[in-house]
Tab-separated table of C-alpha atoms and ligand atoms in Angstrom:
chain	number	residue	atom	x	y	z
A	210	UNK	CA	-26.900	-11.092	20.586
A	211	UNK	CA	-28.745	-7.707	19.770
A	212	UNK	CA	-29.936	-7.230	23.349
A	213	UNK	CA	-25.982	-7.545	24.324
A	214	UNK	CA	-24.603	-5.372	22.036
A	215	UNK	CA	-27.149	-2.739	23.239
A	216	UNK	CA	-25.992	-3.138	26.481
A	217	UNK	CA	-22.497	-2.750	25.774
A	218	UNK	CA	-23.428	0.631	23.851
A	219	UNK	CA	-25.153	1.873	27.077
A	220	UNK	CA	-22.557	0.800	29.154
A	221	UNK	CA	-19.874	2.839	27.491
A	222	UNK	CA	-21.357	5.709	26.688
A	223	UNK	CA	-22.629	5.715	30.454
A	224	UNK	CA	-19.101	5.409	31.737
A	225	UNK	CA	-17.086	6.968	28.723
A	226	UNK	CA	-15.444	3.929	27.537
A	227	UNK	CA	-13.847	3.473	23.795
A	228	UNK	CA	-13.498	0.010	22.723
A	229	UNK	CA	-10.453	-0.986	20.642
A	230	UNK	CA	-10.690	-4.107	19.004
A	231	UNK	CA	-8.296	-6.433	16.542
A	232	UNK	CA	-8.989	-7.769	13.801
A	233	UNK	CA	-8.664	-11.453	14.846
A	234	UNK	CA	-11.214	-11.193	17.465
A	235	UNK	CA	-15.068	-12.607	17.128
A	236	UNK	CA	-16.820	-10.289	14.459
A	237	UNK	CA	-19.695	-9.741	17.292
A	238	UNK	CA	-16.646	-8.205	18.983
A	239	UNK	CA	-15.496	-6.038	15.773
A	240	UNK	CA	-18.761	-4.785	15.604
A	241	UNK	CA	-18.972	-2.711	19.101
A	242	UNK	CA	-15.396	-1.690	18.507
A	243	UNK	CA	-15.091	2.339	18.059
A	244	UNK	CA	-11.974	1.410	16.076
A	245	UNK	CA	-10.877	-1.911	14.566
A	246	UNK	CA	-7.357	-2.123	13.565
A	247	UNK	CA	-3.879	-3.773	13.358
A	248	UNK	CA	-1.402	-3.792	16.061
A	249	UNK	CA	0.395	-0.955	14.949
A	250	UNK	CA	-2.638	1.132	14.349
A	251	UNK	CA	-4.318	0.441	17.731
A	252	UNK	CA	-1.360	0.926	19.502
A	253	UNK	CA	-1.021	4.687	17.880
A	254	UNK	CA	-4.788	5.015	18.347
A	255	UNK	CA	-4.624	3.837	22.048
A	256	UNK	CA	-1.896	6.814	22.494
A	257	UNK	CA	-3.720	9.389	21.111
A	258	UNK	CA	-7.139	8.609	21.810
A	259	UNK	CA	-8.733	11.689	23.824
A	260	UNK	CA	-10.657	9.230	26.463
A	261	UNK	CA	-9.965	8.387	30.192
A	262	UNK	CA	-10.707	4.496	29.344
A	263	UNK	CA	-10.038	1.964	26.893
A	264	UNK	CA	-11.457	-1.336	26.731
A	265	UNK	CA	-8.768	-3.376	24.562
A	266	UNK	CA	-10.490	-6.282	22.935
A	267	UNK	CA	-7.746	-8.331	22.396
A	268	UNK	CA	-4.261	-9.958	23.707
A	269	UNK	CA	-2.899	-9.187	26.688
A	270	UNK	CA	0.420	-7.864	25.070
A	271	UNK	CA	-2.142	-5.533	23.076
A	272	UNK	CA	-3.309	-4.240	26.192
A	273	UNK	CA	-0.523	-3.576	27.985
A	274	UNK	CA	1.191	-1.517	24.891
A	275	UNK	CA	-2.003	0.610	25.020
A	276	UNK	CA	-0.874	1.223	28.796
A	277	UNK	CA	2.604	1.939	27.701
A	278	UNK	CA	1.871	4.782	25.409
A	279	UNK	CA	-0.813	5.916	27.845
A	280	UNK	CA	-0.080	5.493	31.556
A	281	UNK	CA	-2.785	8.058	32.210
A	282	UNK	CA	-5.294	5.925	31.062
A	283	UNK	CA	-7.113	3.453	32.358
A	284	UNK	CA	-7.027	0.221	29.959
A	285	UNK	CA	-9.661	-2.589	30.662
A	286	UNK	CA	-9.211	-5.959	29.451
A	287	UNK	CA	-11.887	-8.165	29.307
A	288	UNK	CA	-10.272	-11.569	29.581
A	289	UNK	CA	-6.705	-11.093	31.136
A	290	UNK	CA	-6.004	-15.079	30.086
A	291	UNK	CA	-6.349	-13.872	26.602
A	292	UNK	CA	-2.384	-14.378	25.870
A	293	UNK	CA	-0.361	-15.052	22.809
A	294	UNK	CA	1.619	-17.957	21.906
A	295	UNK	CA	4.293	-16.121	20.082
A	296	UNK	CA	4.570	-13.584	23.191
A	297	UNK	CA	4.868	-16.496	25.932
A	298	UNK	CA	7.777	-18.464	23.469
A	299	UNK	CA	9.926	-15.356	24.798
A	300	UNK	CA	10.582	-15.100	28.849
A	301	UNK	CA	11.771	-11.521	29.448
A	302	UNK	CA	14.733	-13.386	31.971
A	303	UNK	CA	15.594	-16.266	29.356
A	304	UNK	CA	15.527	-12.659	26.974
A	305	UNK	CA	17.739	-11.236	29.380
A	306	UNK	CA	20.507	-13.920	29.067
A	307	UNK	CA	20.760	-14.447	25.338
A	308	UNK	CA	20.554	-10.365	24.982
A	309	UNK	CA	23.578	-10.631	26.925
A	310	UNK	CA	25.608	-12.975	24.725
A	311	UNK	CA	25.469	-10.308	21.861
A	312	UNK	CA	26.907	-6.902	23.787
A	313	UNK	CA	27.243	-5.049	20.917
A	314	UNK	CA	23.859	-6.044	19.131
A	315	UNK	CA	20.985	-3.564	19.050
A	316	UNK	CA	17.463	-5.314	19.760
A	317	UNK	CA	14.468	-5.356	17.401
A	318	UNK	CA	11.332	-6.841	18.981
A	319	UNK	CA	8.218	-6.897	17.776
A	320	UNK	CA	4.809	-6.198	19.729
A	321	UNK	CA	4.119	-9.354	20.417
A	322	UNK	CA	6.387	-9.250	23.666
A	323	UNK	CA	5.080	-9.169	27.158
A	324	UNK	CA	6.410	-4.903	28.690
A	325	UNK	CA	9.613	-7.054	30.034
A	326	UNK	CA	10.996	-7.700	26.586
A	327	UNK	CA	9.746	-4.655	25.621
A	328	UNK	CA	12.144	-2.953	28.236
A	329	UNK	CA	15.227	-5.233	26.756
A	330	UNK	CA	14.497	-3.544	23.242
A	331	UNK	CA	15.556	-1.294	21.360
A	332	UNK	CA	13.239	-0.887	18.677
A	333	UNK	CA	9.977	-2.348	18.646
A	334	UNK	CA	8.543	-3.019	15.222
A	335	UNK	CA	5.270	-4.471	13.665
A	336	UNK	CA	4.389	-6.924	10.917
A	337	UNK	CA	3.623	-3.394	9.153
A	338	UNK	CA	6.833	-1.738	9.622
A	339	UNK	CA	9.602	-4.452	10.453
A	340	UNK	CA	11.135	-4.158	7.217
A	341	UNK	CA	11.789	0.095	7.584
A	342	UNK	CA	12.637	-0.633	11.696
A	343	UNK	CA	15.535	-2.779	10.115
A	344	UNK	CA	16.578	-1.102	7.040
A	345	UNK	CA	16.772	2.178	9.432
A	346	UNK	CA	19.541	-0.022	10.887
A	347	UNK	CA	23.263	0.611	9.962
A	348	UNK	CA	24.294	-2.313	7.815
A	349	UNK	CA	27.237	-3.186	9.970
A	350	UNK	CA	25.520	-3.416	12.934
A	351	UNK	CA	24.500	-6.530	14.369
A	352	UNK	CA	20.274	-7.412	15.068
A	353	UNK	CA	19.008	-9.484	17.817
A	354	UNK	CA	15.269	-10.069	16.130
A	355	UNK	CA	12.555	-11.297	18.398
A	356	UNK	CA	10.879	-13.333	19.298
A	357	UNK	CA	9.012	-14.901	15.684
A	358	UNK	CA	11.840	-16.555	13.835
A	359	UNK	CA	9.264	-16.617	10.189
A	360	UNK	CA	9.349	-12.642	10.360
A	361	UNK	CA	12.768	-12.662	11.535
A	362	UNK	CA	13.553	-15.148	8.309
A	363	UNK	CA	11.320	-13.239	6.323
A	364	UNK	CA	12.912	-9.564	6.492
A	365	UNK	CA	16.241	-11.541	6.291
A	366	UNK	CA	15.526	-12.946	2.812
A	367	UNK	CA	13.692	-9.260	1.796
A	368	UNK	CA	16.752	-7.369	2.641
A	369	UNK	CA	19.794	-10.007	1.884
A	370	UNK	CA	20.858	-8.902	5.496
A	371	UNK	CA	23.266	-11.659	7.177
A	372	UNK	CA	23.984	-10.053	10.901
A	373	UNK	CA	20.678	-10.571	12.011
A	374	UNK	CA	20.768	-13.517	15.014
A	375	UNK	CA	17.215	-14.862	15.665
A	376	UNK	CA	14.675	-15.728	18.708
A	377	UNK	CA	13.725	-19.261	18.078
A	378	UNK	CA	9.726	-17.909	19.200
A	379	UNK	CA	6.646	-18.395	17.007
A	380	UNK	CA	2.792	-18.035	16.523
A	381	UNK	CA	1.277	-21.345	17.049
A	382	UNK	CA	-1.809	-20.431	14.732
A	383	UNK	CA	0.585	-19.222	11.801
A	384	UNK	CA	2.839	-22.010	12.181
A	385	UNK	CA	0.342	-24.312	11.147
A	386	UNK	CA	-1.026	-23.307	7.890
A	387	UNK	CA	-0.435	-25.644	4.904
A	388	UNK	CA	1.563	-25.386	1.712
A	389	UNK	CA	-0.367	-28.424	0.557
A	390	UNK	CA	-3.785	-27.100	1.821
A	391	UNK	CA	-2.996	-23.608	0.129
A	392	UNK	CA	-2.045	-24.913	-3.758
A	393	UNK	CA	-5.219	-27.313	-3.511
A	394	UNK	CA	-7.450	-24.626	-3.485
A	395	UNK	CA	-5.227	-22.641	-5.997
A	396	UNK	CA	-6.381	-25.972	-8.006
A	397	UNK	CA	-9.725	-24.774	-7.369
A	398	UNK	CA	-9.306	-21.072	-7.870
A	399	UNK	CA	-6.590	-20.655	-10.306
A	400	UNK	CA	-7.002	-16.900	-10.383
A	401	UNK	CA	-7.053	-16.584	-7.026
A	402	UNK	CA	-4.443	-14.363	-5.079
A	403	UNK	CA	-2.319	-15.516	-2.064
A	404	UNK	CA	-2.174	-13.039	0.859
A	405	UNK	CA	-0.357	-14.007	3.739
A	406	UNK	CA	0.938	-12.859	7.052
A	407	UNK	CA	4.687	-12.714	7.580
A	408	UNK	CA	4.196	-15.305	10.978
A	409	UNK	CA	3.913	-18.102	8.409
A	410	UNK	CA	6.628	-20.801	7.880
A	411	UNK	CA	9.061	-20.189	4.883
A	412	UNK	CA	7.631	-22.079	2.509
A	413	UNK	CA	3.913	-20.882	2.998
A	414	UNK	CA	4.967	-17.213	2.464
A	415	UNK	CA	6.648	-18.221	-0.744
A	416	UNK	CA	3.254	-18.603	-2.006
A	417	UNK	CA	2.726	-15.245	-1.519
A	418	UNK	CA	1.440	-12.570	-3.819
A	419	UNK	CA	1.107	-10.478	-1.224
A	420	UNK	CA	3.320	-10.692	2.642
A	421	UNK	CA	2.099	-8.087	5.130
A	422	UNK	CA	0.289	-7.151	8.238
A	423	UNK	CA	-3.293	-7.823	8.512
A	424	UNK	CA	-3.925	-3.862	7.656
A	425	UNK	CA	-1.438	-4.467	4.521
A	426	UNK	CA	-3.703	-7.353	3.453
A	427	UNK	CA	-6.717	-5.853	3.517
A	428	UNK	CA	-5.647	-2.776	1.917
A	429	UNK	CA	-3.622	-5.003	-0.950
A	430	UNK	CA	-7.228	-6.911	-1.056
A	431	UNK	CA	-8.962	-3.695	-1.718
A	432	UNK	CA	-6.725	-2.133	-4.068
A	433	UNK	CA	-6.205	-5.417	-6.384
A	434	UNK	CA	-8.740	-5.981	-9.455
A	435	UNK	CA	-8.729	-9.626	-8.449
A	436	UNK	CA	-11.901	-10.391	-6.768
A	437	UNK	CA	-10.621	-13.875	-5.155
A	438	UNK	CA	-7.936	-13.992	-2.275
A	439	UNK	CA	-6.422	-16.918	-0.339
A	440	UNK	CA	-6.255	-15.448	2.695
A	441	UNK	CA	-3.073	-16.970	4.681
A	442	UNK	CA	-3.653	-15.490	8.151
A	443	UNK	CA	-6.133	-16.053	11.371
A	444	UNK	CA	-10.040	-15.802	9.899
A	445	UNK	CA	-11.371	-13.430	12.189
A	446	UNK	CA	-10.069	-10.775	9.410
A	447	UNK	CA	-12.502	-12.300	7.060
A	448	UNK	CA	-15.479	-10.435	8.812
A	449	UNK	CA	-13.959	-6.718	8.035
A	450	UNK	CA	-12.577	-8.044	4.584
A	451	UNK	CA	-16.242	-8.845	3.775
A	452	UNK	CA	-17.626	-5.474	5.141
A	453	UNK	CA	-15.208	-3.758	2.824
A	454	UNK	CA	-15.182	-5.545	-0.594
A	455	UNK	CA	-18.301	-7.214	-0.346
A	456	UNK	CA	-18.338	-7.884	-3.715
A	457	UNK	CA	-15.199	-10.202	-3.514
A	458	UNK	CA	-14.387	-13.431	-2.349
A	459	UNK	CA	-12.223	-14.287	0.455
A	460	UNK	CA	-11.258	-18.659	1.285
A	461	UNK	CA	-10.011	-18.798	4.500
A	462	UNK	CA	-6.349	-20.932	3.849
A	463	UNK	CA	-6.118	-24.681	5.559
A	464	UNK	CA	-4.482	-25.745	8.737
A	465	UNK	CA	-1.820	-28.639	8.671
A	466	UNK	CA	-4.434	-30.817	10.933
A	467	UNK	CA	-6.825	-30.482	8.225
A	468	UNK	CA	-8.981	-27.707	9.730
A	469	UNK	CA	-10.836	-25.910	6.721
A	470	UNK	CA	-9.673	-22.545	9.058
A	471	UNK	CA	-6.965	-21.869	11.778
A	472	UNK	CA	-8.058	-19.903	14.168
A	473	UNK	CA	-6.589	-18.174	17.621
A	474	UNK	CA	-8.071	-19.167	20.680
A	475	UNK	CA	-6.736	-15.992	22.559
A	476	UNK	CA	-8.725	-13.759	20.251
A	477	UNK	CA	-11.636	-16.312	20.633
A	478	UNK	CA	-11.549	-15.493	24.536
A	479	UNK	CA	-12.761	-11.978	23.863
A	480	UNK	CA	-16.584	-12.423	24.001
A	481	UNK	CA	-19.764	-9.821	24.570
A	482	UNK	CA	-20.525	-11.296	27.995
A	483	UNK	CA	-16.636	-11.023	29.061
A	484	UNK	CA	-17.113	-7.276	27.778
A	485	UNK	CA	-20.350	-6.611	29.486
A	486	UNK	CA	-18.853	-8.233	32.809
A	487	UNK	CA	-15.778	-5.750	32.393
A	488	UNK	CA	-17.710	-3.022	31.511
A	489	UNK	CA	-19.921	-3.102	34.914
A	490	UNK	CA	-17.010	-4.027	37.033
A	491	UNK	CA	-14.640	-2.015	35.676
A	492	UNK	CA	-11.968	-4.189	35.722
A	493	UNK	CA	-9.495	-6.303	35.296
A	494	UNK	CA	-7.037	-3.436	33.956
A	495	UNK	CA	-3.561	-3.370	33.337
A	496	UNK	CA	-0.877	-2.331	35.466
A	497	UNK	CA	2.708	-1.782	34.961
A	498	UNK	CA	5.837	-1.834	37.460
A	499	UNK	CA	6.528	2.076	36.261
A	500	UNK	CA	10.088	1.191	36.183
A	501	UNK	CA	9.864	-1.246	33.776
A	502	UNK	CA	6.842	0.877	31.628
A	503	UNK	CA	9.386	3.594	31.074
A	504	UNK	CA	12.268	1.026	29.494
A	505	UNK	CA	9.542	-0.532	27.250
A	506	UNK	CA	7.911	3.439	26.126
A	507	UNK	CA	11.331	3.805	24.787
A	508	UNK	CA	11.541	1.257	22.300
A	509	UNK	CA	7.796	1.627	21.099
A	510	UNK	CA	8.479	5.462	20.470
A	511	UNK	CA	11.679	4.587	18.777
A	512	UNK	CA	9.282	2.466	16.443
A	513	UNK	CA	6.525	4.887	15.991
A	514	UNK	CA	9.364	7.743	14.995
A	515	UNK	CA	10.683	5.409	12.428
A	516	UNK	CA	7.042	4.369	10.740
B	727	13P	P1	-0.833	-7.499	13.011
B	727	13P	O1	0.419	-6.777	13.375
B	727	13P	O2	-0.932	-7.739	11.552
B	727	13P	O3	-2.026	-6.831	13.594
B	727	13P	O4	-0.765	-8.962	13.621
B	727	13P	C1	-0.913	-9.183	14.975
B	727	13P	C2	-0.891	-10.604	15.311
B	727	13P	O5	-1.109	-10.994	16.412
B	727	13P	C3	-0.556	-11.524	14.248
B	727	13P	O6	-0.694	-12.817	14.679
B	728	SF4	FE1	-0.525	-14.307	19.181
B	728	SF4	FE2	-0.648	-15.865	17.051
B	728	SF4	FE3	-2.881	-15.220	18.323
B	728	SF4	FE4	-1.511	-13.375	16.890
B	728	SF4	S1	-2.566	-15.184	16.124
B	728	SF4	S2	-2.386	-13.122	18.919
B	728	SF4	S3	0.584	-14.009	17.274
B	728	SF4	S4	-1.198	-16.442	19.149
């Protein structure tokens, strides 16, 4: 493991690469990151980065919202398989054709489209900013919200807002965490708080003592005297949540099939060896129909202006 991560170090400072990496991926993959973020941070970071390449170390949607922002970059990713459930429940043509049944509705998607739902949007949002993208939003005006319905039925119930119509999409790795599973261990660790990621079904975010993005979580982690947290979202954030607070203790929260941990295979694709091998080749990248990139750069900078 040492020898590789030494090699990825030579290999980007030989050919001026900066590594972006989420915080769902491997932690052997956090740890040769030059930043570690959320979605929303990395894809602000990815814009104004000053660097001719970026490796993106995680989901393809990641990726190609680095290119996006930055069509002047080059963006390497290391595993282009690397997809995302919640992405792939929305086709941008089946998109298309229920867009179409609401004329007068203005789109909110978040980043966890492929670029051709992107282009269909409006406004993109994040699990970080969702709530401000809609409350921005004229109250009379109708929402199409895509593609997770548990955010979409999450910012819903935050804001009392009744025009919003919803993409029946959703994170298979979110889906699947447990009420049951979660107030066992509260059994265990009364004082325990419950952080969870707004992906999650109804009736796990209800738990809640915290909702929010994976940067919201570890921040509310940080900034709380508790030292125990539930943590309701994909484990790989456990690594940097450890880093941080070391002096805390984070219990990764059940799956529905009984797994002691839920975790997201995408992410998991992301390895040293696929890094090193798209390091030396220099490839695959991402590339965009230019068409299409402009439509989607629209909605992201509509997002970014707002929060
Ligand atoms: P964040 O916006 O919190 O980074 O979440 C991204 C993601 O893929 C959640 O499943
Ligand atoms: Fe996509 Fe879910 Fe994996 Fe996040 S955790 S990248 S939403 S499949």
């Amino acid at each position: 493991m040492k020898e590789k991560i030494a090699k990825i170090e030579d290999l980007k400072r030989e050919k001026g690469v900066v590594i972006l990496a989420h915080y769902y991926c491997r932690p052997e993959v956090q740890a040769v990151a030059d930043f570690l973020g959320d979605s929303l941070a990395l894809s602000v970071k990815a814009r104004d980065i000053d660097a001719k390449t970026i490796l993106f170390a995680g989901v393809h949607f990641m990726g190609e919202t680095a290119k996006v922002l930055s069509p002047e970059k080059r963006v390497l990713i290391p595993n282009p398989e690397a997809t995302c459930s919640l992405a792939e429940s929305c086709p941008a043509a089946d998109f298309a054709k229920f867009k179409a049944e609401y004329p007068d509705a203005l789109v909110v998607a978040y980043v966890n489209t492929t670029v051709g739902v992107k282009a269909l949007t409006d406004i993109c949002c994040t699990s970080s900013n969702a709530l401000q993208v809609v409350e921005s939003i004229p109250q009379d005006k109708q929402i199409i919200f895509a593609p997770d319905r548990n955010l979409g039925s999450y910012i819903q119930k935050v804001t009392g807002r009744q025009n919003m119509i919803l993409w029946d999409g959703a994170c298979h790795v979110h889906e699947k965490f447990s009420k049951e599973g979660i107030l066992e261990l509260k059994k265990v660790y009364p004082e325990a708080l419950v952080v969870v990621h707004p992906e999650c079904r109804g009736e796990v975010a209800e738990l809640a003592d915290y909702c929010g993005s994976t940067a919201g979580i570890l921040s509310y982690c940080g900034a709380n005297d508790c030292d125990t947290f539930i943590v309701v979202t994909e484990p790989g954030i456990l690594a940097e949540m450890e880093k941080k607070y070391p002096s805390k203790k984070f219990i990764p929260a059940p799956s529905i099939e009984g797994k002691s941990c839920n975790e997201c295979e995408y992410m998991k694709m992301i390895t040293l060896d696929s890094i090193i091998a798209c390091l030396e080749n220099e490839s695959p990248t991402i590339e965009l129909d230019e068409e299409t990139r402009k439509k989607a750069s629209k909605s992201i900078e509509a997002m970014v202006k707002i929060a």
